[in-house]
Amino acid sequence: MSMAAPQSADMQSVLHNNIQALVDHRREQEQHRAFQDRIAGVISRFAGSMAFVYLHLAILIVWVALNLGAIRAIPPWDPSFVILAMVASVEAIFLSTFVLINQNRMAELSERRAELNLQISLLNEHETTRLIEMMSALTERLKVPTPADDELPQLAQNVDPQAVMSQIERVSENQTKR
């Protein structure tokens, strides 16, 4: 029996636990959302659906048909379609506000995920640096040369996130000046 089987089971349980933690976290976040944020989310989701398009198309067709006198028993109430234009304008104002509320919430969630990814990456970098230090000490003690011997001192240093961000900003500024 190979050693890969227990590792595979461990990886499966780690993967399952990670997925479950993410699902639980999302559920908890949804439960703590304010009522008005939930309403804005529901409205935004509906406004972005084909059901919304079909509903508005049906209302528009009926409105226009009735106000052009298609059914003589119902007198036109908006023959110049001014009321229709006003209703559509007010609806557009509210819909755009709901969409913006939802987008702000999504941007906040995205920023939190990016911060989490950054923290995990920094922890990973720190752990990798420590592993390099240990491997370097082992190969040195055993007097085993490696192709990376020349790079080891540089690889064994922690990356300074502030220095990386400063360099990214400098490069970005130089590109925008071009």
mmCIF file of N, CA, C and O in Angstrom, residues 56-116:
data_model
loop_
_atom_site.group_PDB
_atom_site.id
_atom_site.type_symbol
_atom_site.label_atom_id
_atom_site.label_comp_id
_atom_site.label_asym_id
_atom_site.label_seq_id
_atom_site.Cartn_x
_atom_site.Cartn_y
_atom_site.Cartn_z
ATOM 1 N N HIS A 56 -41.799 43.800 -17.808
ATOM 2 C CA HIS A 56 -41.823 45.176 -18.305
ATOM 3 C C HIS A 56 -42.279 45.257 -19.760
ATOM 4 O O HIS A 56 -42.977 46.195 -20.143
ATOM 5 N N LEU A 57 -41.871 44.280 -20.538
ATOM 6 C CA LEU A 57 -42.323 44.245 -21.931
ATOM 7 C C LEU A 57 -43.842 44.091 -21.993
ATOM 8 O O LEU A 57 -44.518 44.804 -22.746
ATOM 9 N N ALA A 58 -44.389 43.206 -21.165
ATOM 10 C CA ALA A 58 -45.844 43.005 -21.139
ATOM 11 C C ALA A 58 -46.567 44.272 -20.678
ATOM 12 O O ALA A 58 -47.563 44.686 -21.293
ATOM 13 N N ILE A 59 -46.059 44.890 -19.616
ATOM 14 C CA ILE A 59 -46.688 46.132 -19.121
ATOM 15 C C ILE A 59 -46.637 47.220 -20.185
ATOM 16 O O ILE A 59 -47.617 47.925 -20.427
ATOM 17 N N LEU A 60 -45.509 47.360 -20.848
ATOM 18 C CA LEU A 60 -45.354 48.381 -21.891
ATOM 19 C C LEU A 60 -46.322 48.138 -23.048
ATOM 20 O O LEU A 60 -47.001 49.077 -23.510
ATOM 21 N N ILE A 61 -46.418 46.904 -23.497
ATOM 22 C CA ILE A 61 -47.322 46.586 -24.615
ATOM 23 C C ILE A 61 -48.778 46.877 -24.237
ATOM 24 O O ILE A 61 -49.524 47.506 -25.001
ATOM 25 N N VAL A 62 -49.187 46.450 -23.029
ATOM 26 C CA VAL A 62 -50.563 46.690 -22.582
ATOM 27 C C VAL A 62 -50.815 48.189 -22.426
ATOM 28 O O VAL A 62 -51.848 48.709 -22.876
ATOM 29 N N TRP A 63 -49.876 48.902 -21.817
ATOM 30 C CA TRP A 63 -50.021 50.353 -21.599
ATOM 31 C C TRP A 63 -50.198 51.072 -22.938
ATOM 32 O O TRP A 63 -51.114 51.885 -23.102
ATOM 33 N N VAL A 64 -49.314 50.771 -23.874
ATOM 34 C CA VAL A 64 -49.368 51.439 -25.180
ATOM 35 C C VAL A 64 -50.659 51.071 -25.910
ATOM 36 O O VAL A 64 -51.356 51.950 -26.453
ATOM 37 N N ALA A 65 -50.991 49.781 -25.903
ATOM 38 C CA ALA A 65 -52.206 49.348 -26.613
ATOM 39 C C ALA A 65 -53.458 50.016 -26.041
ATOM 40 O O ALA A 65 -54.304 50.521 -26.802
ATOM 41 N N LEU A 66 -53.555 50.051 -24.721
ATOM 42 C CA LEU A 66 -54.741 50.648 -24.094
ATOM 43 C C LEU A 66 -54.804 52.155 -24.339
ATOM 44 O O LEU A 66 -55.892 52.719 -24.531
ATOM 45 N N ASN A 67 -53.655 52.821 -24.329
ATOM 46 C CA ASN A 67 -53.662 54.275 -24.520
ATOM 47 C C ASN A 67 -53.729 54.685 -25.987
ATOM 48 O O ASN A 67 -53.894 55.864 -26.285
ATOM 49 N N LEU A 68 -53.614 53.718 -26.885
ATOM 50 C CA LEU A 68 -53.859 54.000 -28.305
ATOM 51 C C LEU A 68 -55.297 53.646 -28.686
ATOM 52 O O LEU A 68 -55.682 53.771 -29.839
ATOM 53 N N GLY A 69 -56.086 53.190 -27.693
ATOM 54 C CA GLY A 69 -57.501 52.913 -27.935
ATOM 55 C C GLY A 69 -57.774 51.539 -28.481
ATOM 56 O O GLY A 69 -58.796 51.329 -29.148
ATOM 57 N N ALA A 70 -56.915 50.567 -28.232
ATOM 58 C CA ALA A 70 -57.111 49.210 -28.751
ATOM 59 C C ALA A 70 -58.371 48.568 -28.181
ATOM 60 O O ALA A 70 -59.021 47.776 -28.860
ATOM 61 N N ILE A 71 -58.698 48.889 -26.948
ATOM 62 C CA ILE A 71 -59.931 48.377 -26.334
ATOM 63 C C ILE A 71 -60.806 49.593 -26.027
ATOM 64 O O ILE A 71 -60.522 50.383 -25.139
ATOM 65 N N ARG A 72 -61.883 49.740 -26.794
ATOM 66 C CA ARG A 72 -62.716 50.928 -26.699
ATOM 67 C C ARG A 72 -63.433 51.053 -25.351
ATOM 68 O O ARG A 72 -63.801 52.148 -24.936
ATOM 69 N N ALA A 73 -63.611 49.945 -24.651
ATOM 70 C CA ALA A 73 -64.309 49.974 -23.370
ATOM 71 C C ALA A 73 -63.460 50.653 -22.292
ATOM 72 O O ALA A 73 -63.999 51.120 -21.283
ATOM 73 N N ILE A 74 -62.132 50.703 -22.509
ATOM 74 C CA ILE A 74 -61.235 51.345 -21.537
ATOM 75 C C ILE A 74 -60.718 52.637 -22.167
ATOM 76 O O ILE A 74 -59.984 52.616 -23.154
ATOM 77 N N PRO A 75 -61.108 53.782 -21.590
ATOM 78 C CA PRO A 75 -60.661 55.050 -22.175
ATOM 79 C C PRO A 75 -59.163 55.281 -21.900
ATOM 80 O O PRO A 75 -58.657 54.928 -20.830
ATOM 81 N N PRO A 76 -58.439 55.856 -22.870
ATOM 82 C CA PRO A 76 -57.011 56.142 -22.658
ATOM 83 C C PRO A 76 -56.809 57.122 -21.504
ATOM 84 O O PRO A 76 -57.525 58.104 -21.376
ATOM 85 N N TRP A 77 -55.893 56.841 -20.624
ATOM 86 C CA TRP A 77 -55.584 57.719 -19.488
ATOM 87 C C TRP A 77 -54.238 58.413 -19.675
ATOM 88 O O TRP A 77 -53.928 59.351 -18.950
ATOM 89 N N ASP A 78 -53.454 57.964 -20.672
ATOM 90 C CA ASP A 78 -52.137 58.555 -20.914
ATOM 91 C C ASP A 78 -51.860 58.582 -22.427
ATOM 92 O O ASP A 78 -50.915 57.960 -22.904
ATOM 93 N N PRO A 79 -52.672 59.342 -23.184
ATOM 94 C CA PRO A 79 -52.532 59.311 -24.640
ATOM 95 C C PRO A 79 -51.191 59.856 -25.136
ATOM 96 O O PRO A 79 -50.717 59.462 -26.205
ATOM 97 N N SER A 80 -50.554 60.732 -24.372
ATOM 98 C CA SER A 80 -49.261 61.279 -24.808
ATOM 99 C C SER A 80 -48.082 60.532 -24.176
ATOM 100 O O SER A 80 -46.928 60.882 -24.420
ATOM 101 N N PHE A 81 -48.375 59.534 -23.349
ATOM 102 C CA PHE A 81 -47.375 58.689 -22.684
ATOM 103 C C PHE A 81 -46.469 59.459 -21.711
ATOM 104 O O PHE A 81 -45.387 59.010 -21.375
ATOM 105 N N VAL A 82 -46.945 60.588 -21.225
ATOM 106 C CA VAL A 82 -46.187 61.370 -20.243
ATOM 107 C C VAL A 82 -46.121 60.614 -18.911
ATOM 108 O O VAL A 82 -45.054 60.557 -18.282
ATOM 109 N N ILE A 83 -47.228 60.021 -18.512
ATOM 110 C CA ILE A 83 -47.246 59.269 -17.247
ATOM 111 C C ILE A 83 -46.303 58.065 -17.354
ATOM 112 O O ILE A 83 -45.549 57.768 -16.423
ATOM 113 N N LEU A 84 -46.345 57.381 -18.491
ATOM 114 C CA LEU A 84 -45.449 56.235 -18.705
ATOM 115 C C LEU A 84 -43.995 56.669 -18.587
ATOM 116 O O LEU A 84 -43.186 56.005 -17.932
ATOM 117 N N ALA A 85 -43.654 57.783 -19.199
ATOM 118 C CA ALA A 85 -42.269 58.285 -19.138
ATOM 119 C C ALA A 85 -41.885 58.635 -17.704
ATOM 120 O O ALA A 85 -40.765 58.330 -17.258
ATOM 121 N N MET A 86 -42.818 59.261 -16.957
ATOM 122 C CA MET A 86 -42.529 59.623 -15.574
ATOM 123 C C MET A 86 -42.340 58.371 -14.718
ATOM 124 O O MET A 86 -41.390 58.276 -13.934
ATOM 125 N N VAL A 87 -43.219 57.395 -14.871
ATOM 126 C CA VAL A 87 -43.114 56.147 -14.103
ATOM 127 C C VAL A 87 -41.792 55.448 -14.428
ATOM 128 O O VAL A 87 -41.084 54.966 -13.528
ATOM 129 N N ALA A 88 -41.442 55.399 -15.702
ATOM 130 C CA ALA A 88 -40.184 54.760 -16.106
ATOM 131 C C ALA A 88 -38.979 55.501 -15.522
ATOM 132 O O ALA A 88 -38.006 54.864 -15.077
ATOM 133 N N SER A 89 -39.032 56.815 -15.483
ATOM 134 C CA SER A 89 -37.924 57.604 -14.922
ATOM 135 C C SER A 89 -37.770 57.375 -13.423
ATOM 136 O O SER A 89 -36.652 57.187 -12.926
ATOM 137 N N VAL A 90 -38.880 57.385 -12.707
ATOM 138 C CA VAL A 90 -38.822 57.158 -11.258
ATOM 139 C C VAL A 90 -38.338 55.735 -10.977
ATOM 140 O O VAL A 90 -37.500 55.513 -10.093
ATOM 141 N N GLU A 91 -38.829 54.784 -11.748
ATOM 142 C CA GLU A 91 -38.380 53.394 -11.576
ATOM 143 C C GLU A 91 -36.881 53.277 -11.851
ATOM 144 O O GLU A 91 -36.164 52.596 -11.111
ATOM 145 N N ALA A 92 -36.385 53.947 -12.870
ATOM 146 C CA ALA A 92 -34.956 53.904 -13.193
ATOM 147 C C ALA A 92 -34.120 54.480 -12.052
ATOM 148 O O ALA A 92 -33.051 53.940 -11.722
ATOM 149 N N ILE A 93 -34.608 55.549 -11.428
ATOM 150 C CA ILE A 93 -33.891 56.144 -10.294
ATOM 151 C C ILE A 93 -33.777 55.128 -9.155
ATOM 152 O O ILE A 93 -32.692 54.896 -8.611
ATOM 153 N N PHE A 94 -34.901 54.518 -8.814
ATOM 154 C CA PHE A 94 -34.878 53.557 -7.709
ATOM 155 C C PHE A 94 -34.064 52.316 -8.054
ATOM 156 O O PHE A 94 -33.286 51.824 -7.222
ATOM 157 N N LEU A 95 -34.228 51.795 -9.260
ATOM 158 C CA LEU A 95 -33.470 50.600 -9.650
ATOM 159 C C LEU A 95 -31.967 50.859 -9.629
ATOM 160 O O LEU A 95 -31.191 50.025 -9.152
ATOM 161 N N SER A 96 -31.554 52.004 -10.142
ATOM 162 C CA SER A 96 -30.117 52.305 -10.142
ATOM 163 C C SER A 96 -29.599 52.440 -8.712
ATOM 164 O O SER A 96 -28.481 52.010 -8.416
ATOM 165 N N THR A 97 -30.414 52.978 -7.811
ATOM 166 C CA THR A 97 -30.007 53.080 -6.403
ATOM 167 C C THR A 97 -29.862 51.689 -5.790
ATOM 168 O O THR A 97 -28.871 51.408 -5.103
ATOM 169 N N PHE A 98 -30.814 50.805 -6.048
ATOM 170 C CA PHE A 98 -30.724 49.445 -5.516
ATOM 171 C C PHE A 98 -29.499 48.720 -6.074
ATOM 172 O O PHE A 98 -28.800 48.004 -5.345
ATOM 173 N N VAL A 99 -29.241 48.897 -7.345
ATOM 174 C CA VAL A 99 -28.077 48.258 -7.959
ATOM 175 C C VAL A 99 -26.793 48.801 -7.341
ATOM 176 O O VAL A 99 -25.862 48.043 -7.039
ATOM 177 N N LEU A 100 -26.717 50.106 -7.116
ATOM 178 C CA LEU A 100 -25.526 50.696 -6.490
ATOM 179 C C LEU A 100 -25.331 50.184 -5.060
ATOM 180 O O LEU A 100 -24.197 49.898 -4.649
ATOM 181 N N ILE A 101 -26.411 50.058 -4.309
ATOM 182 C CA ILE A 101 -26.317 49.514 -2.951
ATOM 183 C C ILE A 101 -25.747 48.102 -3.012
ATOM 184 O O ILE A 101 -24.835 47.743 -2.258
ATOM 185 N N ASN A 102 -26.275 47.306 -3.922
ATOM 186 C CA ASN A 102 -25.806 45.926 -4.071
ATOM 187 C C ASN A 102 -24.351 45.884 -4.537
ATOM 188 O O ASN A 102 -23.558 45.079 -4.052
ATOM 189 N N GLN A 103 -23.971 46.746 -5.455
ATOM 190 C CA GLN A 103 -22.584 46.790 -5.928
ATOM 191 C C GLN A 103 -21.633 47.216 -4.810
ATOM 192 O O GLN A 103 -20.532 46.678 -4.710
ATOM 193 N N ASN A 104 -22.047 48.161 -3.984
ATOM 194 C CA ASN A 104 -21.213 48.568 -2.849
ATOM 195 C C ASN A 104 -20.977 47.399 -1.902
ATOM 196 O O ASN A 104 -19.869 47.196 -1.408
ATOM 197 N N ARG A 105 -22.022 46.643 -1.636
ATOM 198 C CA ARG A 105 -21.888 45.477 -0.766
ATOM 199 C C ARG A 105 -20.954 44.447 -1.392
ATOM 200 O O ARG A 105 -20.082 43.884 -0.716
ATOM 201 N N MET A 106 -21.108 44.214 -2.692
ATOM 202 C CA MET A 106 -20.244 43.253 -3.389
ATOM 203 C C MET A 106 -18.787 43.730 -3.378
ATOM 204 O O MET A 106 -17.869 42.927 -3.218
ATOM 205 N N ALA A 107 -18.575 45.020 -3.542
ATOM 206 C CA ALA A 107 -17.206 45.560 -3.508
ATOM 207 C C ALA A 107 -16.601 45.387 -2.124
ATOM 208 O O ALA A 107 -15.415 45.048 -1.998
ATOM 209 N N GLU A 108 -17.403 45.583 -1.089
ATOM 210 C CA GLU A 108 -16.921 45.394 0.282
ATOM 211 C C GLU A 108 -16.526 43.934 0.509
ATOM 212 O O GLU A 108 -15.469 43.642 1.083
ATOM 213 N N LEU A 109 -17.365 43.005 0.052
ATOM 214 C CA LEU A 109 -17.044 41.579 0.177
ATOM 215 C C LEU A 109 -15.783 41.231 -0.602
ATOM 216 O O LEU A 109 -14.936 40.478 -0.128
ATOM 217 N N SER A 110 -15.664 41.792 -1.788
ATOM 218 C CA SER A 110 -14.484 41.539 -2.615
ATOM 219 C C SER A 110 -13.217 42.057 -1.943
ATOM 220 O O SER A 110 -12.167 41.403 -1.970
ATOM 221 N N GLU A 111 -13.324 43.224 -1.320
ATOM 222 C CA GLU A 111 -12.165 43.788 -0.616
ATOM 223 C C GLU A 111 -11.769 42.910 0.567
ATOM 224 O O GLU A 111 -10.586 42.670 0.801
ATOM 225 N N ARG A 112 -12.763 42.400 1.291
ATOM 226 C CA ARG A 112 -12.465 41.499 2.414
ATOM 227 C C ARG A 112 -11.771 40.232 1.917
ATOM 228 O O ARG A 112 -10.832 39.746 2.546
ATOM 229 N N ARG A 113 -12.258 39.677 0.801
ATOM 230 C CA ARG A 113 -11.628 38.471 0.244
ATOM 231 C C ARG A 113 -10.202 38.756 -0.195
ATOM 232 O O ARG A 113 -9.309 37.927 -0.006
ATOM 233 N N ALA A 114 -9.988 39.910 -0.797
ATOM 234 C CA ALA A 114 -8.634 40.278 -1.228
ATOM 235 C C ALA A 114 -7.707 40.420 -0.021
ATOM 236 O O ALA A 114 -6.544 39.987 -0.072
ATOM 237 N N GLU A 115 -8.202 40.996 1.063
ATOM 238 C CA GLU A 115 -7.391 41.128 2.270
ATOM 239 C C GLU A 115 -7.072 39.757 2.858
ATOM 240 O O GLU A 115 -5.950 39.512 3.305
ATOM 241 N N LEU A 116 -8.052 38.860 2.845
ATOM 242 C CA LEU A 116 -7.821 37.498 3.325
ATOM 243 C C LEU A 116 -6.769 36.805 2.462
ATOM 244 O O LEU A 116 -5.849 36.169 2.982
#
